[in-house]
Structure formats: structure tokens, C-alpha cells
Amino acid sequence: MRCSSSGRPPSDRRPREPGEFGDDWSEPLGQEDRKKIAAYFKNMQALASKLGFVRLRVGGRDFTVDLNDKRSKYGVTFEAPRGSLMTAVEYEVFDDLLIGNFMKTTLHGMDSLYPWFTPVVAKYADNGRAYSKVEVVKYFAEYLRRQPRNFLLHQLENQASDCFRTMVPKDAKFYGAAKRVYFALKGLPPPLDA
């Protein structure tokens, strides 16, 4: 057996079948699964103010959670294996699916999960335990109470960034340059797509 420089055997990096980890891409949702998923997303009131639906494609079948008829052209479809999806829903860690980069995502009427989906689900609900509109307001009020200057600057930065994205198409000549300047001002390395 070969060992690494630390004296431990090298890690096994062979590709593994998803089934070894409880994921079978052909396994459909059960009735109880659908109830849990619907309750999970409908519990997030702020999500309905942004999206009309969240669709889950599991085992080749679609299940749609309708959130707001008035926003029916805005939604997202996630295709994921039942095991990982239900673990994320049951433990309220949906961000783990987004970070994992194996779930297929289709956006409807929007060009990004942010600010439509990710902050509402991952930050406010799953991490912040803020589900109702009142709880989300309290969530932000707590940040404002703790760090008023930083909170206000962050909100201003987000509003300016959202405004820029709305007004300037990504294929504009100076979009990449503006993105590089923004990252430089923040002291961050430029993103690969800038």
C-alpha cells in the first residue's frame, strides 16, 4: 500500500455510483415526500413574493409547488435525486444542494437564483429561521441593531449591484470591466467570467 507524505494511504478518488450514497436518479417522489416539499417551500412567505412556482423533477417526473399565481412566469425547476432532495428538505439545508453542483437547474423568467431564491431559502429560512414576512423583517432588524453602519452599506451595495444588473446587459462591452473594478475595490480576485 502506497502512503502519502503524511503517512496515510492516499484517498480513494475513483468515481462512485450515486446509489452508494442513497441517490437513485430514477426513484420518484412518494406522496409523503410531495407533502413535505410543498410545506417546506410554502412556509417561506418571502418566496411567494418573488416566485410563482418551484418545480422539482425527480425520477423523471415533475412536481410543482405553486406559490403565487400573479408571478406565474417566474419560477425555477430543480432536477435532483430523491435521496439528496429529501435530506435537504427534512434537515432544511437546501443550500447544500446548490453548493453541491450536481442538481440541474432551469430558471424561468429570471437570469439568476439571486436575489429571487437563494437568500430567501438558504439565508433567511434555513439558516436564519425566518419564514414569515414579519420574521424576515425582524431578521434584518437584528442585523441593523448589531452593525448599523455595515448593514446599511451592505444594503446600499446590494441595491446598486441589482440596479446595475437590471440596466446593463451581460454582453455589454464594459460589463466585464465594471465587474473587475467592483471585485478589485472589494479586495477580491476577479471572477473567471469577468
CSV table of C-alpha atoms in Angstrom, one decimal:
chain,number,residue,atom,x,y,z
A,1,MET,CA,0.0,0.0,0.0
A,2,ARG,CA,1.4,3.4,-1.0
A,3,CYS,CA,1.2,6.2,1.5
A,4,SER,CA,1.0,10.0,1.1
A,5,SER,CA,3.6,12.3,2.5
A,6,SER,CA,1.6,12.5,5.7
A,7,GLY,CA,1.9,8.7,6.2
A,8,ARG,CA,-1.7,8.0,5.5
A,9,PRO,CA,-2.9,6.0,2.5
A,10,PRO,CA,-3.9,8.2,-0.4
A,11,SER,CA,-7.7,8.9,-0.7
A,12,ASP,CA,-9.7,6.8,-3.0
A,13,ARG,CA,-10.7,9.1,-5.8
A,14,ARG,CA,-12.5,6.6,-8.0
A,15,PRO,CA,-15.9,7.7,-9.3
A,16,ARG,CA,-18.7,6.0,-7.4
A,17,GLU,CA,-22.3,5.3,-8.3
A,18,PRO,CA,-24.8,7.7,-6.7
A,19,GLY,CA,-26.6,4.7,-5.2
A,20,GLU,CA,-23.7,4.1,-2.9
A,21,PHE,CA,-24.7,7.4,-1.2
A,22,GLY,CA,-28.5,6.8,-1.2
A,23,ASP,CA,-29.2,8.5,-4.5
A,24,ASP,CA,-31.1,6.8,-7.3
A,25,TRP,CA,-31.9,9.3,-10.1
A,26,SER,CA,-34.8,7.1,-11.3
A,27,GLU,CA,-36.5,7.0,-7.9
A,28,PRO,CA,-39.7,9.1,-7.9
A,29,LEU,CA,-41.2,11.1,-5.0
A,30,GLY,CA,-43.8,9.5,-2.9
A,31,GLN,CA,-47.0,11.1,-1.6
A,32,GLU,CA,-45.4,12.0,1.8
A,33,ASP,CA,-42.4,13.4,0.0
A,34,ARG,CA,-44.6,15.8,-2.0
A,35,LYS,CA,-46.4,16.9,1.2
A,36,LYS,CA,-43.1,17.7,2.9
A,37,ILE,CA,-41.7,19.6,-0.1
A,38,ALA,CA,-44.9,21.6,-0.5
A,39,ALA,CA,-44.9,22.5,3.2
A,40,TYR,CA,-41.2,23.4,3.1
A,41,PHE,CA,-41.5,25.9,0.3
A,42,LYS,CA,-44.9,27.3,1.1
A,43,ASN,CA,-43.7,28.0,4.7
A,44,MET,CA,-41.4,30.7,3.2
A,45,GLN,CA,-43.7,33.6,2.7
A,46,ALA,CA,-41.0,35.8,1.2
A,47,LEU,CA,-40.5,33.2,-1.6
A,48,ALA,CA,-44.1,33.8,-2.8
A,49,SER,CA,-43.4,37.5,-3.2
A,50,LYS,CA,-40.7,36.7,-5.7
A,51,LEU,CA,-41.6,33.4,-7.4
A,52,GLY,CA,-44.7,31.9,-8.8
A,53,PHE,CA,-43.5,28.3,-8.5
A,54,VAL,CA,-40.8,25.9,-7.6
A,55,ARG,CA,-40.8,22.7,-9.7
A,56,LEU,CA,-38.9,19.5,-8.7
A,57,ARG,CA,-38.1,17.0,-11.4
A,58,VAL,CA,-37.4,13.7,-9.5
A,59,GLY,CA,-37.2,10.3,-11.1
A,60,GLY,CA,-38.2,11.8,-14.4
A,61,ARG,CA,-41.5,13.2,-13.0
A,62,ASP,CA,-42.3,16.8,-12.3
A,63,PHE,CA,-43.9,18.0,-9.0
A,64,THR,CA,-44.8,21.7,-8.9
A,65,VAL,CA,-45.3,23.8,-5.8
A,66,ASP,CA,-47.4,26.8,-6.8
A,67,LEU,CA,-46.6,29.8,-4.7
A,68,ASN,CA,-48.2,32.9,-6.3
A,69,ASP,CA,-50.5,32.9,-9.4
A,70,LYS,CA,-49.6,36.6,-10.0
A,71,ARG,CA,-46.0,35.7,-10.5
A,72,SER,CA,-46.6,32.6,-12.6
A,73,LYS,CA,-43.9,33.4,-15.2
A,74,TYR,CA,-41.2,33.4,-12.6
A,75,GLY,CA,-40.0,30.1,-11.2
A,76,VAL,CA,-37.3,27.6,-11.0
A,77,THR,CA,-37.0,23.9,-11.8
A,78,PHE,CA,-34.6,21.7,-9.9
A,79,GLU,CA,-33.8,18.2,-11.1
A,80,ALA,CA,-32.3,16.1,-8.3
A,81,PRO,CA,-32.3,12.6,-7.0
A,82,ARG,CA,-34.9,11.9,-4.3
A,83,GLY,CA,-32.4,10.9,-1.6
A,84,SER,CA,-30.5,14.1,-1.6
A,85,LEU,CA,-33.5,16.3,-2.2
A,86,MET,CA,-35.5,14.8,0.8
A,87,THR,CA,-32.5,15.1,3.1
A,88,ALA,CA,-32.1,18.8,2.2
A,89,VAL,CA,-35.8,19.4,2.8
A,90,GLU,CA,-36.0,17.4,6.0
A,91,TYR,CA,-32.9,19.0,7.6
A,92,GLU,CA,-33.6,22.4,6.0
A,93,VAL,CA,-30.3,22.6,4.3
A,94,PHE,CA,-31.3,23.3,0.7
A,95,ASP,CA,-28.2,25.4,0.1
A,96,ASP,CA,-26.2,22.1,0.3
A,97,LEU,CA,-27.9,21.0,-2.9
A,98,LEU,CA,-27.0,24.3,-4.6
A,99,ILE,CA,-23.4,24.2,-3.4
A,100,GLY,CA,-23.0,20.5,-4.5
A,101,ASN,CA,-23.3,21.5,-8.2
A,102,PHE,CA,-24.9,18.2,-9.3
A,103,MET,CA,-28.5,19.4,-9.3
A,104,LYS,CA,-29.8,20.5,-12.7
A,105,THR,CA,-31.4,24.0,-12.5
A,106,THR,CA,-33.6,25.7,-15.0
A,107,LEU,CA,-34.6,29.3,-14.4
A,108,HIS,CA,-38.0,30.7,-15.7
A,109,GLY,CA,-38.3,34.4,-16.2
A,110,MET,CA,-35.1,35.3,-14.4
A,111,ASP,CA,-31.4,35.0,-15.1
A,112,SER,CA,-30.1,34.1,-11.6
A,113,LEU,CA,-31.2,32.4,-8.4
A,114,TYR,CA,-30.0,35.6,-6.6
A,115,PRO,CA,-31.9,37.5,-5.3
A,116,TRP,CA,-35.0,35.6,-6.2
A,117,PHE,CA,-34.4,32.2,-4.5
A,118,THR,CA,-31.1,31.7,-2.7
A,119,PRO,CA,-31.2,34.3,0.0
A,120,VAL,CA,-34.9,33.6,0.8
A,121,VAL,CA,-34.4,29.8,1.2
A,122,ALA,CA,-30.8,29.4,2.3
A,123,LYS,CA,-30.2,32.6,4.3
A,124,TYR,CA,-33.5,33.8,5.8
A,125,ALA,CA,-35.4,30.5,6.2
A,126,ASP,CA,-32.9,27.6,6.5
A,127,ASN,CA,-30.1,29.5,8.4
A,128,GLY,CA,-32.0,32.4,9.9
A,129,ARG,CA,-35.2,30.5,10.8
A,130,ALA,CA,-37.2,33.5,9.4
A,131,TYR,CA,-40.2,32.2,7.4
A,132,SER,CA,-43.0,34.7,7.7
A,133,LYS,CA,-42.7,38.3,6.4
A,134,VAL,CA,-42.6,39.6,10.0
A,135,GLU,CA,-39.8,37.2,10.9
A,136,VAL,CA,-37.8,38.3,7.8
A,137,VAL,CA,-38.2,42.0,8.9
A,138,LYS,CA,-37.0,41.0,12.4
A,139,TYR,CA,-34.1,39.1,10.9
A,140,PHE,CA,-32.9,42.3,9.1
A,141,ALA,CA,-33.7,44.5,12.1
A,142,GLU,CA,-31.3,42.3,14.2
A,143,TYR,CA,-28.5,42.8,11.7
A,144,LEU,CA,-29.2,46.6,11.7
A,145,ARG,CA,-29.2,46.6,15.5
A,146,ARG,CA,-25.9,44.8,15.7
A,147,GLN,CA,-23.9,46.6,12.9
A,148,PRO,CA,-25.9,49.6,11.7
A,149,ARG,CA,-23.1,51.1,9.5
A,150,ASN,CA,-22.1,47.8,7.9
A,151,PHE,CA,-25.7,46.7,7.4
A,152,LEU,CA,-26.7,50.0,5.6
A,153,LEU,CA,-23.5,49.9,3.4
A,154,HIS,CA,-24.3,46.3,2.5
A,155,GLN,CA,-27.9,47.2,1.6
A,156,LEU,CA,-26.7,50.1,-0.5
A,157,GLU,CA,-24.2,47.9,-2.3
A,158,ASN,CA,-26.8,45.3,-3.0
A,159,GLN,CA,-29.3,47.8,-4.4
A,160,ALA,CA,-26.6,49.4,-6.6
A,161,SER,CA,-25.5,46.0,-7.8
A,162,ASP,CA,-29.1,44.9,-8.6
A,163,CYS,CA,-29.7,48.2,-10.4
A,164,PHE,CA,-26.6,47.8,-12.5
A,165,ARG,CA,-27.5,44.2,-13.4
A,166,THR,CA,-31.0,45.3,-14.4
A,167,MET,CA,-29.9,48.2,-16.5
A,168,VAL,CA,-26.7,46.8,-18.2
A,169,PRO,CA,-26.8,43.6,-20.2
A,170,LYS,CA,-24.2,41.0,-19.5
A,171,ASP,CA,-22.9,41.2,-23.1
A,172,ALA,CA,-22.3,44.9,-22.9
A,173,LYS,CA,-18.6,45.7,-23.6
A,174,PHE,CA,-17.9,47.3,-20.2
A,175,TYR,CA,-19.8,44.8,-18.1
A,176,GLY,CA,-16.7,42.6,-17.5
A,177,ALA,CA,-14.6,45.7,-16.8
A,178,ALA,CA,-17.1,47.0,-14.3
A,179,LYS,CA,-17.2,43.6,-12.7
A,180,ARG,CA,-13.4,43.5,-12.4
A,181,VAL,CA,-13.3,47.0,-10.9
A,182,TYR,CA,-16.0,46.0,-8.4
A,183,PHE,CA,-14.0,43.0,-7.2
A,184,ALA,CA,-10.8,45.0,-7.1
A,185,LEU,CA,-12.5,47.6,-4.8
A,186,LYS,CA,-13.6,44.8,-2.5
A,187,GLY,CA,-10.0,43.4,-2.5
A,188,LEU,CA,-11.1,40.1,-4.1
A,189,PRO,CA,-9.6,38.3,-7.1
A,190,PRO,CA,-11.6,38.8,-10.3
A,191,PRO,CA,-14.1,36.1,-11.2
A,192,LEU,CA,-13.2,33.8,-14.1
A,193,ASP,CA,-16.1,35.2,-16.2
A,194,ALA,CA,-15.1,38.9,-15.9
